[in-house]
Amino acid sequence: MPVPGASDPVVHIRLGDSVRLSAAGSCVQTPPIAYRWQIGPLDATTNTLVPSLQARDVDLVGRVPGRAYVAQLTVTDGAGNEAHANALAFDVHGWQKVDGLPGGQAIDDLSFGGGALWIASREGAFRFDPAAGTFTNLASAWTFTGPDTFDRDIGSVWYDPDAAVVWLAARGNAAGLWRGDPAAQTLSFVRYDAADALGASTTVNDIAPAFPGVRIATNLGVTTAPDGATFAGAIAPPPTVVEAIGAAPGTTWLGGIHLWALDRAGVDLDPFGVSAGGDSKIRDIAIADDGPMWLASDALGAAVADAATGEVTARYTMADGLPSDNVRAVAVDGRHAWLATKSGAARFNADRGQWIAMGAQSGLEDRTDLKSIVVDPATGDVYAGSGKGLVYIRRP
């Protein structure tokens, strides 16, 4: 490739991505060869695998969005002869605002599916088309199939890829569960047996797959509709408030004050030490395809657990690099993870075993109080919602 300069970057990376620079050389007459890297600006360098830049391989992490970094390599032989050149330049892509969301833009939950981003907002339910950059207000653009309607105050959303429908949890006067059909562009109020299943609870805290069907978490436990329409039965481990559901085929966990295993009586775990004097609830659960389970707590940081047993393998707080211990949501991205916290986002770079905190960014200072985060599985783009709107960070 042509030798790049500071004004001509050839590599684009995302905030928090790691880059390994590796040099190779040989010398017959005056060995040995020594390598020295110079990185500018220096705030890109967080090299934990190599203690200095005088090595053949060096790892870098770009921490400042919008900044162009240049890596210069100097090669020295045993006689002290030197040769140096700009070996690589790269730009760091950070968060960007998504403009055009109607209303006050107070977002509580996000879900990606069917090629669209589904948004639960205090102003209603919205569909965002990333390709076109357009929003659709479901309450005004779609048709209600019955006399019940909603126009705002949606707290949770989940897109079911198997049934190709979107589920919405409304609060206020239209409290309850709604089923949206994108193909027919209709919205239907879904009733469940409140008397037998959930007492008088109409508050839905989370929506998740049931394999098959859908499962909802409420203030009085969880209930399931395997057919995607009829809810029956309740599971209410004490205490009965269930805030989050983490689901994968054959594995489902419930989160609240404690962590409970669905369909395994007596599995009542305390991953954040609440029983020992902590004060926290599990607000979100995400299970990665390769097995690890991520837990988000509202006061004690995040944890990683075995998805089969629930045994905690690691816990992370601000001391480990999180921008806040108040974690509202977690999303998995292959081996990596993203957190939405009260003070911004954080990315766990699994290649380095390191957190990259993403706090206030120029132009986005009012959008660090994040409530939700989700990854587009097709592109790897990450979307985060706050009380002030929507932001995204693209995978170059």
mmCIF file of C-alpha atoms in Angstrom:
data_model
loop_
_atom_site.group_PDB
_atom_site.id
_atom_site.type_symbol
_atom_site.label_atom_id
_atom_site.label_comp_id
_atom_site.label_asym_id
_atom_site.label_seq_id
_atom_site.Cartn_x
_atom_site.Cartn_y
_atom_site.Cartn_z
ATOM 1 C CA MET A 1 0.000 0.000 0.000
ATOM 2 C CA PRO A 2 1.140 3.589 -0.383
ATOM 3 C CA VAL A 3 2.818 5.055 2.679
ATOM 4 C CA PRO A 4 0.079 7.114 4.395
ATOM 5 C CA GLY A 5 0.477 10.472 6.004
ATOM 6 C CA ALA A 6 -1.434 12.151 8.815
ATOM 7 C CA SER A 7 -3.803 13.747 6.327
ATOM 8 C CA ASP A 8 -4.278 10.583 4.282
ATOM 9 C CA PRO A 9 -5.480 7.768 6.574
ATOM 10 C CA VAL A 10 -6.016 4.397 4.953
ATOM 11 C CA VAL A 11 -7.578 2.534 7.889
ATOM 12 C CA HIS A 12 -10.827 3.363 9.681
ATOM 13 C CA ILE A 13 -11.583 1.967 13.132
ATOM 14 C CA ARG A 14 -14.357 2.352 15.664
ATOM 15 C CA LEU A 15 -13.907 3.872 19.093
ATOM 16 C CA GLY A 16 -12.623 1.081 21.330
ATOM 17 C CA ASP A 17 -11.280 -1.109 18.510
ATOM 18 C CA SER A 18 -7.818 -2.537 19.036
ATOM 19 C CA VAL A 19 -5.187 -2.534 16.312
ATOM 20 C CA ARG A 20 -2.113 -4.754 16.306
ATOM 21 C CA LEU A 21 0.884 -3.425 14.395
ATOM 22 C CA SER A 22 3.432 -6.077 13.539
ATOM 23 C CA ALA A 23 6.793 -5.572 11.841
ATOM 24 C CA ALA A 24 9.097 -8.156 10.288
ATOM 25 C CA GLY A 25 12.631 -7.830 8.989
ATOM 26 C CA SER A 26 15.951 -9.590 8.536
ATOM 27 C CA CYS A 27 19.587 -8.537 8.461
ATOM 28 C CA VAL A 28 22.563 -10.690 7.521
ATOM 29 C CA GLN A 29 25.530 -8.380 8.041
ATOM 30 C CA THR A 30 24.874 -6.550 11.304
ATOM 31 C CA PRO A 31 22.260 -8.268 13.433
ATOM 32 C CA PRO A 32 20.229 -7.960 15.537
ATOM 33 C CA ILE A 33 17.358 -5.801 14.304
ATOM 34 C CA ALA A 34 15.551 -3.536 16.751
ATOM 35 C CA TYR A 35 12.113 -1.968 16.332
ATOM 36 C CA ARG A 36 10.756 1.250 17.756
ATOM 37 C CA TRP A 37 7.214 2.559 17.268
ATOM 38 C CA GLN A 38 6.166 6.158 17.660
ATOM 39 C CA ILE A 39 2.438 6.817 17.924
ATOM 40 C CA GLY A 40 0.964 10.245 17.589
ATOM 41 C CA PRO A 41 -0.968 11.475 19.394
ATOM 42 C CA LEU A 42 0.048 9.336 22.370
ATOM 43 C CA ASP A 43 -3.484 9.004 23.794
ATOM 44 C CA ALA A 44 -4.030 6.105 21.372
ATOM 45 C CA THR A 45 -1.485 3.923 23.137
ATOM 46 C CA THR A 46 -2.827 1.498 25.739
ATOM 47 C CA ASN A 47 -0.406 -1.324 25.145
ATOM 48 C CA THR A 48 -0.773 -3.990 27.820
ATOM 49 C CA LEU A 49 0.751 -6.932 25.968
ATOM 50 C CA VAL A 50 4.086 -5.198 25.289
ATOM 51 C CA PRO A 51 5.510 -3.036 28.086
ATOM 52 C CA SER A 52 7.175 -0.591 25.698
ATOM 53 C CA LEU A 53 7.007 0.482 22.085
ATOM 54 C CA GLN A 54 10.447 -1.006 21.414
ATOM 55 C CA ALA A 55 9.092 -4.294 20.146
ATOM 56 C CA ARG A 56 8.118 -5.924 16.891
ATOM 57 C CA ASP A 57 4.430 -6.067 17.812
ATOM 58 C CA VAL A 58 2.423 -3.326 19.484
ATOM 59 C CA ASP A 59 -1.291 -3.093 20.299
ATOM 60 C CA LEU A 60 -3.149 0.207 20.117
ATOM 61 C CA VAL A 61 -6.626 1.360 21.096
ATOM 62 C CA GLY A 62 -8.055 4.587 19.709
ATOM 63 C CA ARG A 63 -9.747 6.417 22.570
ATOM 64 C CA VAL A 64 -10.519 9.828 21.080
ATOM 65 C CA PRO A 65 -13.223 9.959 18.377
ATOM 66 C CA GLY A 66 -12.549 11.993 15.277
ATOM 67 C CA ARG A 67 -8.815 11.894 15.770
ATOM 68 C CA ALA A 68 -6.356 10.712 13.120
ATOM 69 C CA TYR A 69 -3.436 8.724 14.493
ATOM 70 C CA VAL A 70 -0.163 7.957 12.765
ATOM 71 C CA ALA A 71 2.143 5.065 13.623
ATOM 72 C CA GLN A 72 5.785 5.553 12.643
ATOM 73 C CA LEU A 73 8.174 2.601 12.659
ATOM 74 C CA THR A 74 11.954 2.892 13.050
ATOM 75 C CA VAL A 75 14.106 -0.146 12.284
ATOM 76 C CA THR A 76 17.696 -0.229 13.531
ATOM 77 C CA ASP A 77 20.374 -2.784 12.727
ATOM 78 C CA GLY A 78 23.271 -3.857 14.914
ATOM 79 C CA ALA A 79 25.523 -1.145 13.529
ATOM 80 C CA GLY A 80 23.125 1.600 14.447
ATOM 81 C CA ASN A 81 21.828 2.230 10.929
ATOM 82 C CA GLU A 82 18.236 3.415 10.971
ATOM 83 C CA ALA A 83 15.338 3.481 8.554
ATOM 84 C CA HIS A 84 11.938 4.868 9.410
ATOM 85 C CA ALA A 85 8.604 5.568 7.743
ATOM 86 C CA ASN A 86 4.991 6.202 8.530
ATOM 87 C CA ALA A 87 3.730 2.646 8.701
ATOM 88 C CA LEU A 88 0.042 3.254 9.236
ATOM 89 C CA ALA A 89 -2.493 5.986 9.778
ATOM 90 C CA PHE A 90 -6.053 5.520 10.965
ATOM 91 C CA ASP A 91 -9.166 7.491 11.855
ATOM 92 C CA VAL A 92 -11.298 6.772 14.933
ATOM 93 C CA HIS A 93 -15.070 6.852 14.444
ATOM 94 C CA GLY A 94 -17.152 7.818 17.496
ATOM 95 C CA TRP A 95 -20.818 8.234 18.384
ATOM 96 C CA GLN A 96 -23.112 10.285 16.181
ATOM 97 C CA LYS A 97 -26.580 11.697 16.748
ATOM 98 C CA VAL A 98 -29.581 10.314 14.920
ATOM 99 C CA ASP A 99 -31.758 13.293 14.155
ATOM 100 C CA GLY A 100 -35.455 13.315 13.294
ATOM 101 C CA LEU A 101 -36.994 11.266 16.105
ATOM 102 C CA PRO A 102 -40.367 12.945 16.844
ATOM 103 C CA GLY A 103 -41.376 14.210 20.252
ATOM 104 C CA GLY A 104 -39.254 14.603 23.345
ATOM 105 C CA GLN A 105 -36.955 11.746 22.340
ATOM 106 C CA ALA A 106 -36.937 10.061 25.766
ATOM 107 C CA ILE A 107 -36.003 6.468 24.866
ATOM 108 C CA ASP A 108 -36.428 3.565 27.289
ATOM 109 C CA ASP A 109 -35.762 0.468 25.161
ATOM 110 C CA LEU A 110 -34.474 -0.648 21.761
ATOM 111 C CA SER A 111 -34.668 -3.829 19.689
ATOM 112 C CA PHE A 112 -33.279 -4.652 16.269
ATOM 113 C CA GLY A 113 -34.978 -6.970 13.795
ATOM 114 C CA GLY A 114 -36.416 -7.237 10.344
ATOM 115 C CA GLY A 115 -33.849 -4.754 9.068
ATOM 116 C CA ALA A 116 -35.174 -2.003 11.351
ATOM 117 C CA LEU A 117 -34.569 -0.495 14.769
ATOM 118 C CA TRP A 118 -37.652 -0.579 17.027
ATOM 119 C CA ILE A 119 -37.873 2.146 19.650
ATOM 120 C CA ALA A 120 -39.847 2.270 22.911
ATOM 121 C CA SER A 121 -40.151 5.928 23.865
ATOM 122 C CA ARG A 122 -42.060 8.163 26.235
ATOM 123 C CA GLU A 123 -43.476 9.672 23.035
ATOM 124 C CA GLY A 124 -44.663 6.320 21.651
ATOM 125 C CA ALA A 125 -43.426 3.438 19.510
ATOM 126 C CA PHE A 126 -41.251 4.079 16.479
ATOM 127 C CA ARG A 127 -39.598 2.183 13.648
ATOM 128 C CA PHE A 128 -36.293 3.512 12.329
ATOM 129 C CA ASP A 129 -35.046 2.515 8.878
ATOM 130 C CA PRO A 130 -31.229 2.836 9.007
ATOM 131 C CA ALA A 131 -30.861 2.713 5.229
ATOM 132 C CA ALA A 132 -33.302 5.554 4.585
ATOM 133 C CA GLY A 133 -32.733 7.382 7.881
ATOM 134 C CA THR A 134 -36.491 7.726 8.422
ATOM 135 C CA PHE A 135 -38.793 7.197 11.417
ATOM 136 C CA THR A 136 -42.321 5.809 11.478
ATOM 137 C CA ASN A 137 -44.691 6.538 14.366
ATOM 138 C CA LEU A 138 -46.529 3.226 14.704
ATOM 139 C CA ALA A 139 -49.526 4.685 16.548
ATOM 140 C CA SER A 140 -50.298 7.105 13.722
ATOM 141 C CA ALA A 141 -49.109 5.127 10.684
ATOM 142 C CA TRP A 142 -50.435 1.655 11.569
ATOM 143 C CA THR A 143 -54.007 0.497 12.196
ATOM 144 C CA PHE A 144 -55.350 -0.588 15.592
ATOM 145 C CA THR A 145 -57.386 -3.796 15.278
ATOM 146 C CA GLY A 146 -59.685 -3.100 18.243
ATOM 147 C CA PRO A 147 -61.088 -0.313 20.369
ATOM 148 C CA ASP A 148 -57.966 -0.109 22.566
ATOM 149 C CA THR A 149 -55.270 2.313 21.414
ATOM 150 C CA PHE A 150 -52.084 3.981 22.608
ATOM 151 C CA ASP A 151 -50.257 7.071 21.452
ATOM 152 C CA ARG A 152 -47.285 7.327 23.828
ATOM 153 C CA ASP A 153 -45.441 5.980 26.889
ATOM 154 C CA ILE A 154 -43.955 2.690 25.643
ATOM 155 C CA GLY A 155 -41.501 1.132 28.087
ATOM 156 C CA SER A 156 -40.261 -2.080 26.434
ATOM 157 C CA VAL A 157 -39.910 -3.484 22.929
ATOM 158 C CA TRP A 158 -38.780 -6.786 21.402
ATOM 159 C CA TYR A 159 -38.785 -7.961 17.788
ATOM 160 C CA ASP A 160 -39.537 -11.659 17.286
ATOM 161 C CA PRO A 161 -37.544 -12.804 14.230
ATOM 162 C CA ASP A 162 -39.334 -16.159 14.013
ATOM 163 C CA ALA A 163 -42.838 -14.703 13.877
ATOM 164 C CA ALA A 164 -41.714 -11.418 12.248
ATOM 165 C CA VAL A 165 -43.742 -9.371 14.740
ATOM 166 C CA VAL A 166 -42.834 -6.651 17.217
ATOM 167 C CA TRP A 167 -43.975 -6.695 20.849
ATOM 168 C CA LEU A 168 -44.538 -3.485 22.799
ATOM 169 C CA ALA A 169 -45.252 -2.831 26.479
ATOM 170 C CA ALA A 170 -47.360 0.267 27.097
ATOM 171 C CA ARG A 171 -47.764 2.170 30.336
ATOM 172 C CA GLY A 172 -50.306 4.721 31.522
ATOM 173 C CA ASN A 173 -53.906 4.513 30.301
ATOM 174 C CA ALA A 174 -53.059 1.887 27.680
ATOM 175 C CA ALA A 175 -51.012 -0.292 30.033
ATOM 176 C CA GLY A 176 -50.388 -3.814 28.823
ATOM 177 C CA LEU A 177 -48.923 -5.756 25.957
ATOM 178 C CA TRP A 178 -49.254 -4.994 22.260
ATOM 179 C CA ARG A 179 -48.432 -7.057 19.177
ATOM 180 C CA GLY A 180 -47.423 -5.267 15.993
ATOM 181 C CA ASP A 181 -47.505 -6.887 12.559
ATOM 182 C CA PRO A 182 -45.091 -5.030 10.231
ATOM 183 C CA ALA A 183 -46.409 -6.796 7.127
ATOM 184 C CA ALA A 184 -50.043 -5.826 7.787
ATOM 185 C CA GLN A 185 -49.064 -2.646 9.664
ATOM 186 C CA THR A 186 -51.503 -3.411 12.469
ATOM 187 C CA LEU A 187 -51.379 -3.142 16.271
ATOM 188 C CA SER A 188 -53.362 -5.480 18.534
ATOM 189 C CA PHE A 189 -53.854 -5.360 22.291
ATOM 190 C CA VAL A 190 -52.942 -8.748 23.776
ATOM 191 C CA ARG A 191 -54.806 -9.759 26.893
ATOM 192 C CA TYR A 192 -53.507 -12.314 29.341
ATOM 193 C CA ASP A 193 -55.326 -14.008 32.183
ATOM 194 C CA ALA A 194 -54.662 -11.434 34.884
ATOM 195 C CA ALA A 195 -56.735 -13.208 37.517
ATOM 196 C CA ASP A 196 -54.949 -16.547 37.279
ATOM 197 C CA ALA A 197 -51.547 -15.588 35.973
ATOM 198 C CA LEU A 198 -50.455 -12.251 37.322
ATOM 199 C CA GLY A 199 -53.022 -10.917 39.743
ATOM 200 C CA ALA A 200 -53.638 -7.268 38.950
ATOM 201 C CA SER A 201 -50.278 -6.570 37.325
ATOM 202 C CA THR A 202 -50.309 -4.736 33.995
ATOM 203 C CA THR A 203 -46.713 -3.509 34.225
ATOM 204 C CA VAL A 204 -44.419 -5.283 31.752
ATOM 205 C CA ASN A 205 -40.735 -4.781 32.572
ATOM 206 C CA ASP A 206 -39.173 -6.921 29.840
ATOM 207 C CA ILE A 207 -40.125 -8.960 26.780
ATOM 208 C CA ALA A 208 -38.128 -11.966 25.572
ATOM 209 C CA PRO A 209 -38.386 -15.079 23.390
ATOM 210 C CA ALA A 210 -39.858 -18.252 24.858
ATOM 211 C CA PHE A 211 -38.683 -20.678 22.136
ATOM 212 C CA PRO A 212 -41.357 -20.775 20.835
ATOM 213 C CA GLY A 213 -43.484 -17.721 21.501
ATOM 214 C CA VAL A 214 -42.999 -14.803 23.837
ATOM 215 C CA ARG A 215 -42.415 -14.332 27.563
ATOM 216 C CA ILE A 216 -42.971 -11.206 29.659
ATOM 217 C CA ALA A 217 -41.561 -10.078 33.002
ATOM 218 C CA THR A 218 -43.862 -8.149 35.329
ATOM 219 C CA ASN A 219 -44.026 -6.922 38.908
ATOM 220 C CA LEU A 220 -45.725 -10.192 39.836
ATOM 221 C CA GLY A 221 -43.545 -12.703 38.034
ATOM 222 C CA VAL A 222 -43.378 -13.959 34.454
ATOM 223 C CA THR A 223 -45.921 -15.486 32.116
ATOM 224 C CA THR A 224 -45.548 -17.135 28.709
ATOM 225 C CA ALA A 225 -47.455 -17.425 25.431
ATOM 226 C CA PRO A 226 -45.909 -20.337 23.504
ATOM 227 C CA ASP A 227 -48.303 -19.713 20.624
ATOM 228 C CA GLY A 228 -47.508 -16.012 20.631
ATOM 229 C CA ALA A 229 -51.084 -15.124 21.515
ATOM 230 C CA THR A 230 -52.421 -16.835 24.652
ATOM 231 C CA PHE A 231 -50.659 -16.330 27.970
ATOM 232 C CA ALA A 232 -51.102 -18.898 30.711
ATOM 233 C CA GLY A 233 -49.456 -19.698 34.020
ATOM 234 C CA ALA A 234 -47.133 -17.626 36.121
ATOM 235 C CA ILE A 235 -43.732 -18.112 37.662
ATOM 236 C CA ALA A 236 -43.085 -15.760 40.540
ATOM 237 C CA PRO A 237 -39.921 -16.519 42.503
ATOM 238 C CA PRO A 238 -39.747 -14.471 45.712
ATOM 239 C CA PRO A 239 -39.447 -11.537 45.531
ATOM 240 C CA THR A 240 -41.901 -11.480 42.672
ATOM 241 C CA VAL A 241 -40.722 -8.373 40.817
ATOM 242 C CA VAL A 242 -38.899 -9.573 37.697
ATOM 243 C CA GLU A 243 -37.003 -6.797 35.906
ATOM 244 C CA ALA A 244 -35.185 -8.710 33.170
ATOM 245 C CA ILE A 245 -35.234 -11.915 31.150
ATOM 246 C CA GLY A 246 -32.162 -13.431 29.523
ATOM 247 C CA ALA A 247 -33.101 -16.082 26.988
ATOM 248 C CA ALA A 248 -31.343 -18.477 24.642
ATOM 249 C CA PRO A 249 -32.540 -21.841 23.324
ATOM 250 C CA GLY A 250 -32.620 -24.165 26.331
ATOM 251 C CA THR A 251 -31.527 -21.442 28.776
ATOM 252 C CA THR A 252 -33.651 -18.751 30.416
ATOM 253 C CA TRP A 253 -32.744 -16.617 33.429
ATOM 254 C CA LEU A 254 -34.804 -14.084 35.339
ATOM 255 C CA GLY A 255 -33.346 -11.033 37.038
ATOM 256 C CA GLY A 256 -34.531 -8.826 39.864
ATOM 257 C CA ILE A 257 -33.151 -8.558 43.372
ATOM 258 C CA HIS A 258 -31.650 -12.006 42.685
ATOM 259 C CA LEU A 259 -30.997 -14.198 39.643
ATOM 260 C CA TRP A 260 -33.391 -17.106 39.092
ATOM 261 C CA ALA A 261 -33.259 -20.029 36.669
ATOM 262 C CA LEU A 262 -36.522 -20.615 34.849
ATOM 263 C CA ASP A 263 -37.821 -24.204 35.150
ATOM 264 C CA ARG A 264 -35.270 -25.039 37.868
ATOM 265 C CA ALA A 265 -36.846 -24.701 41.262
ATOM 266 C CA GLY A 266 -34.508 -23.601 44.016
ATOM 267 C CA VAL A 267 -31.892 -21.987 41.760
ATOM 268 C CA ASP A 268 -31.807 -18.616 43.507
ATOM 269 C CA LEU A 269 -28.493 -16.814 43.063
ATOM 270 C CA ASP A 270 -27.084 -13.530 44.354
ATOM 271 C CA PRO A 271 -24.423 -12.496 41.808
ATOM 272 C CA PHE A 272 -23.944 -8.954 43.142
ATOM 273 C CA GLY A 273 -23.954 -9.725 46.858
ATOM 274 C CA VAL A 274 -27.243 -7.969 47.574
ATOM 275 C CA SER A 275 -27.965 -10.285 50.484
ATOM 276 C CA ALA A 276 -24.690 -9.231 52.084
ATOM 277 C CA GLY A 277 -25.729 -5.602 52.244
ATOM 278 C CA GLY A 278 -25.738 -4.412 48.642
ATOM 279 C CA ASP A 279 -28.622 -2.433 47.197
ATOM 280 C CA SER A 280 -29.133 -3.287 43.564
ATOM 281 C CA LYS A 281 -31.396 -4.969 41.035
ATOM 282 C CA ILE A 282 -30.474 -6.830 37.874
ATOM 283 C CA ARG A 283 -31.797 -4.576 35.118
ATOM 284 C CA ASP A 284 -30.756 -6.491 32.022
ATOM 285 C CA ILE A 285 -29.449 -9.900 30.962
ATOM 286 C CA ALA A 286 -27.795 -10.806 27.663
ATOM 287 C CA ILE A 287 -26.605 -14.276 26.692
ATOM 288 C CA ALA A 288 -23.882 -14.528 24.055
ATOM 289 C CA ASP A 289 -23.984 -17.171 21.344
ATOM 290 C CA ASP A 290 -20.876 -18.856 22.743
ATOM 291 C CA GLY A 291 -22.324 -19.140 26.244
ATOM 292 C CA PRO A 292 -21.282 -16.294 28.564
ATOM 293 C CA MET A 293 -24.120 -14.398 30.239
ATOM 294 C CA TRP A 294 -23.823 -10.681 30.953
ATOM 295 C CA LEU A 295 -25.680 -9.094 33.868
ATOM 296 C CA ALA A 296 -26.321 -5.372 34.335
ATOM 297 C CA SER A 297 -27.086 -3.996 37.794
ATOM 298 C CA ASP A 298 -28.386 -0.544 38.656
ATOM 299 C CA ALA A 299 -25.856 0.159 41.404
ATOM 300 C CA LEU A 300 -23.101 -2.474 41.436
ATOM 301 C CA GLY A 301 -21.755 -2.549 37.894
ATOM 302 C CA ALA A 302 -21.798 -5.547 35.565
ATOM 303 C CA ALA A 303 -20.997 -9.229 35.857
ATOM 304 C CA VAL A 304 -20.258 -12.196 33.623
ATOM 305 C CA ALA A 305 -21.708 -15.584 34.528
ATOM 306 C CA ASP A 306 -21.863 -19.106 33.153
ATOM 307 C CA ALA A 307 -25.096 -19.325 31.165
ATOM 308 C CA ALA A 308 -25.627 -22.941 32.231
ATOM 309 C CA THR A 309 -25.049 -22.610 35.988
ATOM 310 C CA GLY A 310 -25.321 -18.889 36.719
ATOM 311 C CA GLU A 311 -21.933 -18.961 38.442
ATOM 312 C CA VAL A 312 -20.266 -15.553 38.274
ATOM 313 C CA THR A 313 -16.854 -15.597 36.603
ATOM 314 C CA ALA A 314 -16.095 -11.855 36.672
ATOM 315 C CA ARG A 315 -17.473 -8.623 38.093
ATOM 316 C CA TYR A 316 -16.739 -5.114 36.842
ATOM 317 C CA THR A 317 -17.197 -1.681 38.395
ATOM 318 C CA MET A 318 -15.858 1.823 37.897
ATOM 319 C CA ALA A 319 -12.579 0.586 39.362
ATOM 320 C CA ASP A 320 -12.253 -1.628 36.273
ATOM 321 C CA GLY A 321 -12.986 1.156 33.798
ATOM 322 C CA LEU A 322 -16.785 1.479 33.699
ATOM 323 C CA PRO A 323 -18.037 5.075 33.423
ATOM 324 C CA SER A 324 -20.672 4.338 36.107
ATOM 325 C CA ASP A 325 -21.781 1.496 38.374
ATOM 326 C CA ASN A 326 -25.385 2.279 37.376
ATOM 327 C CA VAL A 327 -25.718 -0.035 34.369
ATOM 328 C CA ARG A 328 -29.092 -0.032 32.602
ATOM 329 C CA ALA A 329 -28.572 -2.348 29.622
ATOM 330 C CA VAL A 330 -26.075 -4.710 27.998
ATOM 331 C CA ALA A 331 -25.685 -5.955 24.422
ATOM 332 C CA VAL A 332 -23.343 -8.650 23.131
ATOM 333 C CA ASP A 333 -21.395 -8.312 19.917
ATOM 334 C CA GLY A 334 -19.705 -11.636 19.263
ATOM 335 C CA ARG A 335 -17.092 -11.991 22.006
ATOM 336 C CA HIS A 336 -17.378 -8.316 22.954
ATOM 337 C CA ALA A 337 -20.019 -6.490 24.999
ATOM 338 C CA TRP A 338 -21.497 -2.993 25.210
ATOM 339 C CA LEU A 339 -22.978 -1.367 28.316
ATOM 340 C CA ALA A 340 -25.424 1.518 28.594
ATOM 341 C CA THR A 341 -24.771 3.342 31.868
ATOM 342 C CA LYS A 342 -25.829 6.505 33.634
ATOM 343 C CA SER A 343 -22.596 8.197 32.512
ATOM 344 C CA GLY A 344 -22.212 6.909 28.984
ATOM 345 C CA ALA A 345 -21.379 3.717 27.137
ATOM 346 C CA ALA A 346 -18.623 1.210 27.770
ATOM 347 C CA ARG A 347 -17.219 -1.442 25.489
ATOM 348 C CA PHE A 348 -15.549 -4.639 26.647
ATOM 349 C CA ASN A 349 -12.745 -5.456 24.227
ATOM 350 C CA ALA A 350 -12.426 -9.213 24.641
ATOM 351 C CA ASP A 351 -9.178 -9.315 22.653
ATOM 352 C CA ARG A 352 -7.537 -7.281 25.397
ATOM 353 C CA GLY A 353 -9.768 -8.136 28.365
ATOM 354 C CA GLN A 354 -10.194 -4.397 28.830
ATOM 355 C CA TRP A 355 -13.044 -1.887 29.194
ATOM 356 C CA ILE A 356 -13.094 1.216 27.030
ATOM 357 C CA ALA A 357 -15.265 3.857 28.712
ATOM 358 C CA MET A 358 -17.107 6.185 26.342
ATOM 359 C CA GLY A 359 -18.324 9.099 28.384
ATOM 360 C CA ALA A 360 -19.109 12.648 27.281
ATOM 361 C CA GLN A 361 -18.206 13.291 23.657
ATOM 362 C CA SER A 362 -18.119 16.678 22.008
ATOM 363 C CA GLY A 363 -21.619 17.541 20.831
ATOM 364 C CA LEU A 364 -23.185 14.642 22.734
ATOM 365 C CA GLU A 365 -22.731 15.766 26.340
ATOM 366 C CA ASP A 366 -26.508 15.729 26.906
ATOM 367 C CA ARG A 367 -26.856 12.120 25.762
ATOM 368 C CA THR A 368 -24.664 10.232 28.198
ATOM 369 C CA ASP A 369 -27.505 9.135 30.522
ATOM 370 C CA LEU A 370 -28.148 5.961 28.531
ATOM 371 C CA LYS A 371 -31.142 3.665 29.078
ATOM 372 C CA SER A 372 -30.719 1.078 26.315
ATOM 373 C CA ILE A 373 -28.210 -0.325 23.831
ATOM 374 C CA VAL A 374 -28.491 -2.782 20.940
ATOM 375 C CA VAL A 375 -26.318 -4.180 18.118
ATOM 376 C CA ASP A 376 -27.469 -4.561 14.520
ATOM 377 C CA PRO A 377 -26.499 -8.213 13.854
ATOM 378 C CA ALA A 378 -26.161 -7.599 10.115
ATOM 379 C CA THR A 379 -23.806 -4.617 10.212
ATOM 380 C CA GLY A 380 -22.356 -4.532 13.721
ATOM 381 C CA ASP A 381 -23.571 -0.947 14.142
ATOM 382 C CA VAL A 382 -24.462 -0.087 17.753
ATOM 383 C CA TYR A 383 -27.427 2.093 18.779
ATOM 384 C CA ALA A 384 -27.944 3.604 22.227
ATOM 385 C CA GLY A 385 -30.935 5.491 23.588
ATOM 386 C CA SER A 386 -31.150 8.080 26.353
ATOM 387 C CA GLY A 387 -33.602 10.582 27.745
ATOM 388 C CA LYS A 388 -32.384 13.001 25.061
ATOM 389 C CA GLY A 389 -32.535 10.821 21.956
ATOM 390 C CA LEU A 390 -30.687 8.275 19.856
ATOM 391 C CA VAL A 391 -26.998 7.858 19.007
ATOM 392 C CA TYR A 392 -25.125 5.288 16.954
ATOM 393 C CA ILE A 393 -21.592 4.148 16.252
ATOM 394 C CA ARG A 394 -20.928 2.391 12.975
ATOM 395 C CA ARG A 395 -18.562 -0.454 12.247
ATOM 396 C CA PRO A 396 -16.281 0.908 9.479
#
